[in-house]
mmCIF file of C-alpha atoms in Angstrom:
data_model
loop_
_atom_site.group_PDB
_atom_site.id
_atom_site.type_symbol
_atom_site.label_atom_id
_atom_site.label_comp_id
_atom_site.label_asym_id
_atom_site.label_seq_id
_atom_site.Cartn_x
_atom_site.Cartn_y
_atom_site.Cartn_z
ATOM 1 C CA UNK A 296 17.165 23.691 37.060
ATOM 2 C CA UNK A 297 17.891 20.201 37.018
ATOM 3 C CA UNK A 298 14.296 19.382 37.948
ATOM 4 C CA UNK A 299 13.162 21.836 35.201
ATOM 5 C CA UNK A 300 15.411 20.024 32.868
ATOM 6 C CA UNK A 301 14.371 16.520 33.578
ATOM 7 C CA UNK A 302 10.521 17.642 33.712
ATOM 8 C CA UNK A 303 11.096 19.003 29.853
ATOM 9 C CA UNK A 304 12.816 15.965 28.921
ATOM 10 C CA UNK A 305 10.118 13.617 30.363
ATOM 11 C CA UNK A 306 7.252 15.438 28.497
ATOM 12 C CA UNK A 307 9.523 15.290 25.100
ATOM 13 C CA UNK A 308 9.846 11.555 25.789
ATOM 14 C CA UNK A 309 6.492 11.008 26.637
ATOM 15 C CA UNK A 310 5.140 13.086 23.903
ATOM 16 C CA UNK A 311 7.079 10.956 21.350
ATOM 17 C CA UNK A 312 5.715 7.635 22.768
ATOM 18 C CA UNK A 313 2.389 9.389 22.899
ATOM 19 C CA UNK A 314 2.569 10.256 19.227
ATOM 20 C CA UNK A 315 3.914 6.822 18.264
ATOM 21 C CA UNK A 316 1.064 4.774 20.081
ATOM 22 C CA UNK A 317 -1.796 7.165 18.757
ATOM 23 C CA UNK A 318 -0.642 7.192 15.265
ATOM 24 C CA UNK A 319 -2.725 3.981 14.510
ATOM 25 C CA UNK A 320 -2.870 4.720 10.589
ATOM 26 C CA UNK A 321 0.810 5.252 10.163
ATOM 27 C CA UNK A 322 1.670 1.998 12.057
ATOM 28 C CA UNK A 323 -0.677 0.073 9.864
ATOM 29 C CA UNK A 324 1.295 1.200 6.799
ATOM 30 C CA UNK A 325 4.627 0.604 8.651
ATOM 31 C CA UNK A 326 3.468 -3.063 9.304
ATOM 32 C CA UNK A 327 2.452 -3.610 5.914
ATOM 33 C CA UNK A 328 6.339 -2.603 4.667
ATOM 34 C CA UNK A 329 7.938 -4.707 7.600
ATOM 35 C CA UNK A 330 5.937 -7.552 6.324
ATOM 36 C CA UNK A 331 6.691 -6.682 2.712
ATOM 37 C CA UNK A 332 10.542 -6.858 3.495
ATOM 38 C CA UNK A 333 10.356 -9.922 5.814
ATOM 39 C CA UNK A 334 8.654 -11.854 2.942
ATOM 40 C CA UNK A 335 11.290 -10.798 0.222
ATOM 41 C CA UNK A 336 13.995 -11.774 2.740
ATOM 42 C CA UNK A 337 12.517 -15.242 2.837
ATOM 43 C CA UNK A 338 12.021 -14.822 6.772
ATOM 44 C CA UNK A 339 8.232 -15.682 6.148
ATOM 45 C CA UNK A 340 6.814 -17.603 3.085
ATOM 46 C CA UNK A 341 6.487 -15.250 0.019
ATOM 47 C CA UNK A 342 3.119 -14.543 -1.195
ATOM 48 C CA UNK A 343 2.922 -11.969 -3.931
ATOM 49 C CA UNK A 344 -0.466 -10.684 -2.789
ATOM 50 C CA UNK A 345 0.190 -10.660 0.803
ATOM 51 C CA UNK A 346 -1.044 -7.151 0.985
ATOM 52 C CA UNK A 347 -4.438 -7.929 -0.212
ATOM 53 C CA UNK A 348 -5.835 -8.534 3.364
ATOM 54 C CA UNK A 349 -4.942 -4.922 4.176
ATOM 55 C CA UNK A 350 -7.265 -3.500 1.496
ATOM 56 C CA UNK A 351 -10.896 -2.757 1.701
ATOM 57 C CA UNK A 352 -13.191 -5.229 -0.594
ATOM 58 C CA UNK A 353 -13.262 -2.313 -3.393
ATOM 59 C CA UNK A 354 -9.516 -2.687 -3.885
ATOM 60 C CA UNK A 355 -9.283 -6.575 -3.431
ATOM 61 C CA UNK A 356 -12.097 -6.707 -6.149
ATOM 62 C CA UNK A 357 -9.921 -4.799 -8.819
ATOM 63 C CA UNK A 358 -7.071 -7.126 -7.903
ATOM 64 C CA UNK A 359 -9.370 -10.270 -8.225
ATOM 65 C CA UNK A 360 -10.800 -8.980 -11.911
ATOM 66 C CA UNK A 361 -6.888 -8.015 -12.873
ATOM 67 C CA UNK A 362 -5.729 -11.662 -12.093
ATOM 68 C CA UNK A 363 -9.074 -13.132 -13.812
ATOM 69 C CA UNK A 364 -8.178 -11.049 -16.858
ATOM 70 C CA UNK A 365 -4.616 -12.219 -16.575
ATOM 71 C CA UNK A 366 -5.536 -15.823 -16.478
ATOM 72 C CA UNK A 367 -7.828 -15.443 -19.439
ATOM 73 C CA UNK A 368 -5.225 -13.794 -21.919
ATOM 74 C CA UNK A 369 -2.262 -15.424 -20.456
ATOM 75 C CA UNK A 370 -0.727 -11.896 -20.285
ATOM 76 C CA UNK A 371 -0.309 -8.767 -18.226
ATOM 77 C CA UNK A 372 -3.545 -6.802 -17.736
ATOM 78 C CA UNK A 373 -3.606 -3.625 -15.846
ATOM 79 C CA UNK A 374 -1.157 -4.198 -12.684
ATOM 80 C CA UNK A 375 2.128 -5.137 -13.520
ATOM 81 C CA UNK A 376 3.974 -3.873 -10.352
ATOM 82 C CA UNK A 377 4.160 -3.812 -6.874
ATOM 83 C CA UNK A 378 1.946 -1.285 -5.673
ATOM 84 C CA UNK A 379 3.770 -0.857 -2.343
ATOM 85 C CA UNK A 380 7.216 -0.148 -3.608
ATOM 86 C CA UNK A 381 5.863 1.562 -6.838
ATOM 87 C CA UNK A 382 7.949 -0.685 -9.165
ATOM 88 C CA UNK A 383 8.764 -4.233 -10.024
ATOM 89 C CA UNK A 384 11.299 -4.612 -7.612
ATOM 90 C CA UNK A 385 11.773 -3.900 -3.746
ATOM 91 C CA UNK A 386 14.992 -2.774 -2.169
ATOM 92 C CA UNK A 387 14.518 -3.564 1.538
ATOM 93 C CA UNK A 388 17.716 -1.069 2.054
ATOM 94 C CA UNK A 389 15.618 2.007 0.637
ATOM 95 C CA UNK A 390 14.780 4.591 2.979
ATOM 96 C CA UNK A 391 11.117 4.617 4.104
ATOM 97 C CA UNK A 392 9.580 7.823 5.444
ATOM 98 C CA UNK A 393 5.950 7.687 6.948
ATOM 99 C CA UNK A 394 3.945 10.835 7.232
ATOM 100 C CA UNK A 395 0.373 11.768 7.634
ATOM 101 C CA UNK A 396 -0.411 14.800 5.559
ATOM 102 C CA UNK A 397 -4.045 14.396 6.616
ATOM 103 C CA UNK A 398 -6.094 12.574 9.107
ATOM 104 C CA UNK A 399 -6.993 9.609 6.896
ATOM 105 C CA UNK A 400 -3.917 9.645 4.573
ATOM 106 C CA UNK A 401 -0.501 8.199 5.050
ATOM 107 C CA UNK A 402 2.147 9.109 2.525
ATOM 108 C CA UNK A 403 5.323 6.577 2.227
ATOM 109 C CA UNK A 404 8.270 8.069 0.385
ATOM 110 C CA UNK A 405 10.553 5.438 -0.771
ATOM 111 C CA UNK A 406 14.168 6.779 -0.891
ATOM 112 C CA UNK A 407 16.336 6.379 -3.933
ATOM 113 C CA UNK A 408 18.586 3.430 -4.305
ATOM 114 C CA UNK A 409 20.789 2.010 -6.992
ATOM 115 C CA UNK A 410 18.557 1.708 -9.889
ATOM 116 C CA UNK A 411 15.703 3.207 -8.430
ATOM 117 C CA UNK A 412 14.634 7.051 -8.138
ATOM 118 C CA UNK A 413 12.939 8.371 -5.261
ATOM 119 C CA UNK A 414 8.986 7.879 -5.266
ATOM 120 C CA UNK A 415 5.951 7.922 -3.012
ATOM 121 C CA UNK A 416 2.489 6.655 -2.624
ATOM 122 C CA UNK A 417 -0.186 7.764 -0.331
ATOM 123 C CA UNK A 418 -2.891 5.387 1.222
ATOM 124 C CA UNK A 419 -6.478 6.699 2.460
ATOM 125 C CA UNK A 420 -6.843 4.448 5.616
ATOM 126 C CA UNK A 421 -10.035 3.931 7.661
ATOM 127 C CA UNK A 422 -9.615 2.626 11.087
ATOM 128 C CA UNK A 423 -12.694 1.569 13.544
ATOM 129 C CA UNK A 424 -12.293 3.313 16.895
ATOM 130 C CA UNK A 425 -13.901 0.591 18.617
ATOM 131 C CA UNK A 426 -11.180 -2.312 17.258
ATOM 132 C CA UNK A 427 -8.550 -0.197 15.732
ATOM 133 C CA UNK A 428 -9.300 -2.521 12.796
ATOM 134 C CA UNK A 429 -8.075 -0.464 9.778
ATOM 135 C CA UNK A 430 -8.339 -1.082 6.071
ATOM 136 C CA UNK A 431 -6.744 0.874 3.040
ATOM 137 C CA UNK A 432 -9.430 2.343 1.173
ATOM 138 C CA UNK A 433 -7.738 4.038 -1.520
ATOM 139 C CA UNK A 434 -4.337 4.575 -3.033
ATOM 140 C CA UNK A 435 -2.904 7.514 -4.572
ATOM 141 C CA UNK A 436 0.024 7.214 -7.148
ATOM 142 C CA UNK A 437 1.143 10.386 -8.566
ATOM 143 C CA UNK A 438 -1.862 12.134 -7.200
ATOM 144 C CA UNK A 439 -4.173 9.807 -9.103
ATOM 145 C CA UNK A 440 -6.709 7.548 -7.622
ATOM 146 C CA UNK A 441 -5.820 4.045 -7.940
ATOM 147 C CA UNK A 442 -9.167 2.347 -8.039
ATOM 148 C CA UNK A 443 -10.432 4.878 -10.746
ATOM 149 C CA UNK A 444 -7.211 4.538 -12.996
ATOM 150 C CA UNK A 445 -7.253 0.765 -12.415
ATOM 151 C CA UNK A 446 -10.992 0.203 -12.755
ATOM 152 C CA UNK A 447 -10.720 2.512 -16.208
ATOM 153 C CA UNK A 448 -7.806 0.172 -17.360
ATOM 154 C CA UNK A 449 -9.940 -2.919 -16.675
ATOM 155 C CA UNK A 450 -12.906 -1.596 -18.511
ATOM 156 C CA UNK A 451 -10.741 -0.754 -21.540
ATOM 157 C CA UNK A 452 -8.605 -4.227 -21.277
ATOM 158 C CA UNK A 453 -12.183 -5.913 -21.308
ATOM 159 C CA UNK A 454 -13.433 -4.212 -24.314
ATOM 160 C CA UNK A 455 -10.082 -4.394 -26.060
ATOM 161 C CA UNK A 456 -8.629 -8.035 -25.141
ATOM 162 C CA UNK A 457 -11.439 -10.155 -23.172
ATOM 163 C CA UNK A 458 -14.093 -9.864 -25.559
ATOM 164 C CA UNK A 459 -11.494 -11.028 -28.575
ATOM 165 C CA UNK A 460 -10.747 -14.053 -26.293
ATOM 166 C CA UNK A 461 -14.241 -15.257 -25.950
ATOM 167 C CA UNK A 462 -14.999 -14.607 -29.479
ATOM 168 C CA UNK A 463 -12.419 -16.989 -30.597
#
């Protein structure tokens, strides 16, 4: 009986370890949040756009365009919050839950804390099998595509604000 119990226990432990090792997309997203918390706590030098290195070129281009428009107008363009934390400020005490609803998506649920409601964000992550190098290729906020939503916002911002500044 003891041998059977030990065998079952061993299988449970090894399957948990196996699941952690072979969840590269979830682990990739966890690392981003761990780095964010270290930055905020001052453990490492703060860089407000540290997470850009985790995004593919399409998302980085949206951020570059947003920065360009902010500089041109001296105000906020379309991205005025921290996409990771879905708000202006992060609370390192918020409970983070990472799930993988589909093969390429990782959902992060950020627990409610003082002044903040529970919220979530979903990342589409692509990893190269050969190198296990991953990139976020899309972000879903409230079911909406970040790239489509922000691209439209930036197009509108260009038509309404940037052209005004250039025509002065």
